[in-house]
Every structure is written in C-alpha cells, then in structure tokens.
mmCIF file of C-alpha atoms and ligand atoms in Angstrom:
data_model
loop_
_atom_site.group_PDB
_atom_site.id
_atom_site.type_symbol
_atom_site.label_atom_id
_atom_site.label_comp_id
_atom_site.label_asym_id
_atom_site.label_seq_id
_atom_site.Cartn_x
_atom_site.Cartn_y
_atom_site.Cartn_z
ATOM 1 C CA MET M 1127 93.372 86.505 89.382
ATOM 2 C CA LYS M 1128 92.723 89.507 91.621
ATOM 3 C CA ARG M 1129 94.614 89.997 94.854
ATOM 4 C CA LEU M 1130 93.272 91.119 98.222
ATOM 5 C CA GLY M 1131 95.255 93.476 100.410
ATOM 6 C CA VAL M 1132 93.888 93.808 103.936
ATOM 7 C CA ASN M 1133 94.373 97.237 105.503
ATOM 8 C CA ILE M 1134 94.859 96.754 109.256
ATOM 9 C CA ASP M 1135 95.123 100.423 110.297
ATOM 10 C CA HIS M 1136 91.949 100.216 112.346
ATOM 11 C CA ILE M 1137 93.170 97.256 114.344
ATOM 12 C CA ALA M 1138 95.840 99.696 115.479
ATOM 13 C CA THR M 1139 93.130 102.322 116.121
ATOM 14 C CA LEU M 1140 91.421 99.899 118.493
ATOM 15 C CA ARG M 1141 94.678 98.958 120.197
ATOM 16 C CA ASN M 1142 95.672 102.599 120.633
ATOM 17 C CA ALA M 1143 92.340 103.366 122.303
ATOM 18 C CA ARG M 1144 93.771 101.639 125.379
ATOM 19 C CA GLY M 1145 97.446 102.328 124.710
ATOM 20 C CA GLU M 1146 98.267 98.698 125.365
ATOM 21 C CA LYS M 1147 99.114 95.735 123.137
ATOM 22 C CA HIS M 1148 95.722 94.242 122.334
ATOM 23 C CA PRO M 1149 94.523 93.652 119.635
ATOM 24 C CA ASN M 1150 98.005 92.828 118.395
ATOM 25 C CA VAL M 1151 98.674 94.337 114.990
ATOM 26 C CA VAL M 1152 101.419 91.885 114.009
ATOM 27 C CA ASP M 1153 99.151 88.949 114.858
ATOM 28 C CA ALA M 1154 96.436 90.537 112.716
ATOM 29 C CA ALA M 1155 98.876 90.814 109.810
ATOM 30 C CA LYS M 1156 99.916 87.165 110.169
ATOM 31 C CA LEU M 1157 96.302 86.008 110.383
ATOM 32 C CA ALA M 1158 95.223 88.050 107.357
ATOM 33 C CA ILE M 1159 97.847 86.219 105.286
ATOM 34 C CA LYS M 1160 96.938 82.868 106.863
ATOM 35 C CA TYR M 1161 93.291 83.405 105.891
ATOM 36 C CA GLY M 1162 94.243 84.024 102.279
ATOM 37 C CA ALA M 1163 94.968 87.736 101.874
ATOM 38 C CA ASP M 1164 97.793 88.412 99.424
ATOM 39 C CA SER M 1165 99.227 91.353 101.335
ATOM 40 C CA VAL M 1166 98.711 93.626 104.274
ATOM 41 C CA THR M 1167 98.435 97.395 103.982
ATOM 42 C CA ILE M 1168 99.495 99.798 106.712
ATOM 43 C CA HIS M 1169 99.469 103.590 106.603
ATOM 44 C CA LEU M 1170 102.097 105.288 108.731
ATOM 45 C CA ARG M 1171 100.567 108.713 109.148
ATOM 46 C CA GLU M 1172 102.553 111.765 110.106
ATOM 47 C CA ASP M 1173 100.484 112.059 113.321
ATOM 48 C CA ARG M 1174 100.786 108.286 114.082
ATOM 49 C CA ARG M 1175 97.083 108.096 114.827
ATOM 50 C CA HIS M 1176 96.916 104.348 114.163
ATOM 51 C CA ILE M 1177 99.959 102.494 112.831
ATOM 52 C CA LEU M 1178 103.089 103.246 114.871
ATOM 53 C CA ASP M 1179 106.761 103.049 113.896
ATOM 54 C CA LYS M 1180 107.204 99.837 115.883
ATOM 55 C CA ASP M 1181 104.364 98.237 113.845
ATOM 56 C CA VAL M 1182 106.173 99.055 110.610
ATOM 57 C CA ILE M 1183 109.365 97.521 111.992
ATOM 58 C CA ASN M 1184 107.670 94.383 113.338
ATOM 59 C CA ILE M 1185 105.528 93.742 110.268
ATOM 60 C CA THR M 1186 108.127 94.428 107.572
ATOM 61 C CA LYS M 1187 110.765 92.285 109.277
ATOM 62 C CA ASN M 1188 108.491 89.269 108.858
ATOM 63 C CA LYS M 1189 109.136 88.378 105.239
ATOM 64 C CA ASN M 1190 106.096 86.066 105.167
ATOM 65 C CA ILE M 1191 103.913 89.160 105.326
ATOM 66 C CA PRO M 1192 103.982 90.973 101.967
ATOM 67 C CA THR M 1193 103.571 94.555 103.136
ATOM 68 C CA ASN M 1194 102.191 97.564 101.333
ATOM 69 C CA LEU M 1195 103.230 100.693 103.219
ATOM 70 C CA GLU M 1196 101.172 103.806 102.565
ATOM 71 C CA ILE M 1197 103.084 107.025 103.048
ATOM 72 C CA ALA M 1198 103.132 110.709 102.229
ATOM 73 C CA THR M 1199 106.105 112.118 100.319
ATOM 74 C CA THR M 1200 108.202 113.305 103.241
ATOM 75 C CA ASN M 1201 111.891 112.772 103.959
ATOM 76 C CA GLU M 1202 110.975 111.094 107.229
ATOM 77 C CA MET M 1203 108.864 108.496 105.410
ATOM 78 C CA LEU M 1204 111.535 107.910 102.792
ATOM 79 C CA LYS M 1205 114.065 107.132 105.536
ATOM 80 C CA ILE M 1206 111.598 104.689 107.149
ATOM 81 C CA VAL M 1207 111.039 102.944 103.812
ATOM 82 C CA ILE M 1208 114.747 102.623 103.090
ATOM 83 C CA LYS M 1209 115.357 101.246 106.584
ATOM 84 C CA ASN M 1210 112.471 98.771 106.674
ATOM 85 C CA LYS M 1211 112.153 97.827 102.996
ATOM 86 C CA PRO M 1212 108.449 96.985 102.632
ATOM 87 C CA GLU M 1213 107.692 95.017 99.452
ATOM 88 C CA PHE M 1214 105.358 97.739 98.201
ATOM 89 C CA VAL M 1215 104.771 101.435 98.743
ATOM 90 C CA CYS M 1216 101.632 103.379 97.971
ATOM 91 C CA ILE M 1217 102.045 107.134 97.966
ATOM 92 C CA VAL M 1218 99.010 108.900 99.370
ATOM 93 C CA PRO M 1219 98.089 112.524 100.069
ATOM 94 C CA GLU M 1220 97.885 113.410 103.723
ATOM 95 C CA LYS M 1221 96.134 116.179 105.580
ATOM 96 C CA ARG M 1222 96.321 116.320 109.343
ATOM 97 C CA THR M 1223 92.692 117.265 109.824
ATOM 98 C CA GLU M 1224 91.147 114.602 107.594
ATOM 99 C CA ILE M 1225 89.433 111.572 109.119
ATOM 100 C CA THR M 1226 90.605 109.372 106.258
ATOM 101 C CA THR M 1227 92.340 109.808 102.880
ATOM 102 C CA GLU M 1228 89.656 111.881 101.207
ATOM 103 C CA GLY M 1229 90.866 111.837 97.619
ATOM 104 C CA GLY M 1230 93.737 110.959 95.346
ATOM 105 C CA LEU M 1231 97.036 112.780 94.979
ATOM 106 C CA ASN M 1232 97.276 116.146 93.268
ATOM 107 C CA LEU M 1233 99.811 114.913 90.727
ATOM 108 C CA ASN M 1234 99.996 118.083 88.706
ATOM 109 C CA LYS M 1235 100.829 120.259 91.673
ATOM 110 C CA ASN M 1236 103.398 117.829 93.073
ATOM 111 C CA LYS M 1237 104.998 116.561 89.844
ATOM 112 C CA LYS M 1238 108.594 117.426 90.681
ATOM 113 C CA LYS M 1239 108.461 116.137 94.238
ATOM 114 C CA LEU M 1240 106.758 112.896 93.192
ATOM 115 C CA TYR M 1241 109.168 112.243 90.327
ATOM 116 C CA THR M 1242 112.191 112.526 92.617
ATOM 117 C CA PHE M 1243 110.519 110.504 95.381
ATOM 118 C CA ILE M 1244 109.480 107.675 93.039
ATOM 119 C CA LYS M 1245 112.968 107.567 91.542
ATOM 120 C CA LYS M 1246 114.407 106.958 94.999
ATOM 121 C CA LEU M 1247 111.899 104.147 95.613
ATOM 122 C CA ASN M 1248 112.659 102.641 92.213
ATOM 123 C CA ASN M 1249 116.354 102.651 93.134
ATOM 124 C CA GLN M 1250 115.398 100.540 96.169
ATOM 125 C CA LYS M 1251 113.467 98.188 93.842
ATOM 126 C CA ILE M 1252 110.247 98.790 95.753
ATOM 127 C CA ARG M 1253 107.039 98.525 93.745
ATOM 128 C CA THR M 1254 105.457 101.945 93.875
ATOM 129 C CA SER M 1255 101.852 102.815 93.476
ATOM 130 C CA LEU M 1256 100.186 106.233 93.314
ATOM 131 C CA PHE M 1257 96.787 106.725 94.943
ATOM 132 C CA ILE M 1258 94.892 108.767 92.371
ATOM 133 C CA ASN M 1259 91.387 109.845 91.505
ATOM 134 C CA PRO M 1260 89.948 107.939 88.538
ATOM 135 C CA LYS M 1261 90.975 110.551 85.942
ATOM 136 C CA ILE M 1262 92.660 109.638 82.644
ATOM 137 C CA SER M 1263 95.080 112.572 82.858
ATOM 138 C CA ASP M 1264 96.258 111.345 86.284
ATOM 139 C CA VAL M 1265 96.768 107.814 84.948
ATOM 140 C CA LYS M 1266 98.957 109.175 82.137
ATOM 141 C CA LEU M 1267 100.889 111.394 84.509
ATOM 142 C CA SER M 1268 101.465 108.462 86.890
ATOM 143 C CA LYS M 1269 103.251 106.636 84.092
ATOM 144 C CA LEU M 1270 105.383 109.673 83.287
ATOM 145 C CA LEU M 1271 106.313 110.016 86.948
ATOM 146 C CA GLY M 1272 107.751 106.495 86.971
ATOM 147 C CA ALA M 1273 105.214 104.575 89.092
ATOM 148 C CA GLN M 1274 104.577 100.876 88.423
ATOM 149 C CA CYS M 1275 100.973 100.918 89.656
ATOM 150 C CA VAL M 1276 98.046 103.214 90.204
ATOM 151 C CA GLU M 1277 95.537 102.725 92.981
ATOM 152 C CA LEU M 1278 92.238 104.215 91.911
ATOM 153 C CA HIS M 1279 90.324 105.953 94.703
ATOM 154 C CA THR M 1280 86.962 104.211 95.016
ATOM 155 C CA GLY M 1281 85.501 106.494 97.687
ATOM 156 C CA LYS M 1282 82.999 108.198 95.378
ATOM 157 C CA ILE M 1283 81.527 105.046 93.864
ATOM 158 C CA SER M 1284 81.450 103.374 97.289
ATOM 159 C CA ASN M 1285 79.416 106.229 98.761
ATOM 160 C CA LYS M 1286 76.990 106.195 95.846
ATOM 161 C CA ILE M 1287 76.458 102.445 96.129
ATOM 162 C CA LYS M 1288 75.982 102.655 99.910
ATOM 163 C CA ASN M 1289 73.450 105.473 99.500
ATOM 164 C CA LYS M 1290 71.621 103.572 96.739
ATOM 165 C CA GLN M 1291 72.376 106.291 94.172
ATOM 166 C CA LYS M 1292 73.228 105.837 90.491
ATOM 167 C CA TYR M 1293 76.902 104.996 90.104
ATOM 168 C CA LEU M 1294 77.293 104.311 86.370
ATOM 169 C CA LYS M 1295 79.421 107.407 85.724
ATOM 170 C CA GLU M 1296 81.817 106.532 88.556
ATOM 171 C CA PHE M 1297 81.952 102.909 87.381
ATOM 172 C CA ASN M 1298 82.743 103.967 83.814
ATOM 173 C CA ASP M 1299 85.419 106.406 84.991
ATOM 174 C CA ILE M 1300 87.123 103.601 86.929
ATOM 175 C CA LYS M 1301 86.778 101.206 84.012
ATOM 176 C CA LYS M 1302 88.212 103.667 81.482
ATOM 177 C CA CYS M 1303 91.118 104.530 83.768
ATOM 178 C CA SER M 1304 91.809 100.843 84.378
ATOM 179 C CA LEU M 1305 91.906 100.133 80.636
ATOM 180 C CA THR M 1306 94.167 103.106 79.937
ATOM 181 C CA ALA M 1307 96.486 102.215 82.813
ATOM 182 C CA LYS M 1308 96.781 98.614 81.684
ATOM 183 C CA LYS M 1309 97.515 99.663 78.103
ATOM 184 C CA MET M 1310 100.289 101.928 79.394
ATOM 185 C CA GLY M 1311 101.819 99.055 81.372
ATOM 186 C CA LEU M 1312 100.626 100.185 84.801
ATOM 187 C CA GLU M 1313 99.173 97.671 87.236
ATOM 188 C CA VAL M 1314 95.740 98.720 88.491
ATOM 189 C CA HIS M 1315 94.664 98.639 92.129
ATOM 190 C CA ALA M 1316 91.509 99.922 93.766
ATOM 191 C CA GLY M 1317 90.848 101.075 97.283
ATOM 192 C CA HIS M 1318 88.827 103.117 99.734
ATOM 193 C CA GLY M 1319 85.410 102.736 101.259
ATOM 194 C CA MET M 1320 84.642 99.334 99.792
ATOM 195 C CA ASP M 1321 82.227 96.810 101.237
ATOM 196 C CA TYR M 1322 81.012 93.484 99.819
ATOM 197 C CA LYS M 1323 78.675 95.135 97.339
ATOM 198 C CA THR M 1324 81.224 97.613 95.963
ATOM 199 C CA ALA M 1325 83.854 94.894 95.721
ATOM 200 C CA LYS M 1326 81.436 92.695 93.799
ATOM 201 C CA ILE M 1327 80.578 95.473 91.343
ATOM 202 C CA LEU M 1328 84.183 96.544 90.827
ATOM 203 C CA SER M 1329 85.456 93.012 90.462
ATOM 204 C CA LYS M 1330 83.727 92.992 87.061
ATOM 205 C CA ILE M 1331 86.560 95.223 85.842
ATOM 206 C CA LYS M 1332 89.105 92.642 84.840
ATOM 207 C CA GLU M 1333 91.991 95.105 84.587
ATOM 208 C CA ILE M 1334 91.897 95.698 88.353
ATOM 209 C CA LYS M 1335 94.496 93.383 89.863
ATOM 210 C CA GLU M 1336 94.375 94.316 93.532
ATOM 211 C CA PHE M 1337 91.815 95.516 96.039
ATOM 212 C CA ASN M 1338 92.920 97.178 99.262
ATOM 213 C CA ILE M 1339 90.176 97.077 101.858
ATOM 214 C CA GLY M 1340 90.328 98.008 105.510
ATOM 215 C CA HIS M 1341 87.628 99.727 107.524
ATOM 216 C CA PHE M 1342 84.787 97.468 106.453
ATOM 217 C CA ILE M 1343 86.829 94.316 107.071
ATOM 218 C CA VAL M 1344 87.759 95.384 110.588
ATOM 219 C CA GLY M 1345 84.219 96.568 111.402
ATOM 220 C CA GLU M 1346 82.486 93.513 109.988
ATOM 221 C CA SER M 1347 84.920 91.232 111.806
ATOM 222 C CA ILE M 1348 83.427 92.369 115.119
ATOM 223 C CA PHE M 1349 80.242 90.552 114.135
ATOM 224 C CA PHE M 1350 81.457 87.688 111.963
ATOM 225 C CA GLY M 1351 85.165 87.239 112.643
ATOM 226 C CA PHE M 1352 88.305 88.205 110.705
ATOM 227 C CA LYS M 1353 88.614 84.816 109.018
ATOM 228 C CA LYS M 1354 85.060 84.693 107.671
ATOM 229 C CA VAL M 1355 85.131 88.266 106.416
ATOM 230 C CA ILE M 1356 88.470 87.876 104.615
ATOM 231 C CA LYS M 1357 87.353 84.594 103.060
ATOM 232 C CA LYS M 1358 84.103 86.181 101.904
ATOM 233 C CA PHE M 1359 85.985 89.009 100.180
ATOM 234 C CA ILE M 1360 88.312 86.509 98.525
ATOM 235 C CA LYS M 1361 85.307 84.624 97.208
ATOM 236 C CA ILE M 1362 83.779 87.827 95.848
ATOM 237 C CA ILE M 1363 86.855 89.167 94.084
ATOM 238 C CA LYS M 1364 88.544 86.015 92.745
HETATM 239 N N1 PXP N 1039 93.773 102.283 99.803
HETATM 240 C C1 PXP N 1039 94.348 103.426 100.246
HETATM 241 C C2 PXP N 1039 95.415 104.064 99.416
HETATM 242 C C3 PXP N 1039 93.962 103.982 101.488
HETATM 243 O O1 PXP N 1039 94.542 105.121 101.921
HETATM 244 C C4 PXP N 1039 93.000 103.309 102.268
HETATM 245 C C5 PXP N 1039 92.627 103.822 103.608
HETATM 246 O O2 PXP N 1039 92.196 105.085 103.556
HETATM 247 C C6 PXP N 1039 92.426 102.134 101.757
HETATM 248 C C7 PXP N 1039 92.838 101.644 100.515
HETATM 249 C C8 PXP N 1039 91.398 101.363 102.526
HETATM 250 O O3 PXP N 1039 90.244 102.097 102.664
HETATM 251 P P1 PXP N 1039 89.103 101.583 103.631
HETATM 252 O O4 PXP N 1039 89.673 101.527 104.996
HETATM 253 O O5 PXP N 1039 88.038 102.608 103.483
HETATM 254 O O6 PXP N 1039 88.683 100.228 103.138
#
C-alpha cells in the first residue's frame, strides 16, 4: 500500500502573503490527515519563506500529525529537529536563490557532512530520507551514508509529462533506482512536481512506498477543495 504525504508549504506561502494567521497551517495539517493523508511534509527553509519556526513547533507537538520535516544539513536545523522531534526527516539541498528544490542532493560532494548528520538523526531514532536524483550510484551511496529511505526527485519526469514529451527514460531511471533501493533495504519515496497524471504513471512502480506532493494539491484545492483533491490522489496511488 502506498502512502501519501501532503506538503503544506504553500499554505504557509499564502498565509505569509498577508502576514496574518489565515489560512491556518496547523488546521491544514490536521485536515490533510483527516482526509486520509498518511503524513504531512513541511520544509523549514533557511530564509523562512513559507514554513516558520512556530509552524514546526505547533505541528510536531500534535502527535496525531505524522510529520516529515525537510531540512538542509545545518547545525541550526539539527537543533530544531532534536528539540521538536518530527517522526521523519528528509534531507534536501538548499539554495537561497532557487524558487523550489531544483534537484537532489550532491551526495558525493557532501559525503562526510551527510554521514555525520544522519548518524545524529539515527541516534534520535528519526527515520531519515535523502532527496536524491534517480541515479543508481546515489542510491548506493545513500545506503552507505546510513539513511533508511531515499526520496527520488521526480521533477524531470513531471516536466516531461506536463509538456507531453517522451518520458520513458526518466520512468526507467526511477524504476531501476526503486528496485535497487528496495533490494538494498532502503524504503523508496518519490516527490516533486507531481500532478494526477504523474502520480498515476509513477504509482505503477510498486517499490515506491510514499509520494510527497504539495504545490499541485494546494493549487488544485482552490478550484476543487482540499478534501476532494487529497481523496483523488489517494484513489490514484493506492
Ligand atoms: N519532496 C521534496 C523533498 C520536496 O522538497 C518537495 C517540495 O519541493 C516536494 C516533495 C513536493 O514538491 P511539489 O510541491 O512540487 O509537489
């Protein structure tokens, strides 16, 4: 059975546009779970452009909301994780100037830092996932670095599908990485840029256990409502 993680960063984007409390991010997290999502994902960025520290505190303290906190490997983030104890952490690369997380981690370049960081998360018994490009060498390295899961970046295939281009190569790369990861004992997640069509195509890969979807859910909810959109994704992926 595949799980759905709903990324609510852009509910915070909308709230921050007015600097007030509406739409309430904690309410969104509670509703996502009520409507059948398995977890909620929030990305605390260094520049706090959407999710704020108080959101992390208020969401993680509610133990009925399984929370996947996306962070970069900084000491500040490690302290926040240790203090707030989210159920899951996904380590992502972060560049200040990017609009969104453009690609997976550069594992090779950051091996030492990641190994030490993951060890500290493992000591806290927090399930740790690495956001990587669908490359076999990165899957293997993720295992060596001590992660329990890999989240495969689905940005490339999502763009190809949206632009009605051929996507077989990207699909096969994700499939091969999923198989390799599973064989090595890593749990496989997928995320970035997905809509209904991409989710439907990728849900054919049985090794993928979790989808993390955000922007499309929040955008589509404007027209059809949060409940309907979440339920539709659940129907597609399960
Ligand atoms: N997974 C990870 C690791 C992410 O960083 C993001 C957001 O960039 C997502 C999933 C969700 O992507 P999207 O908002 O495009 O659905």
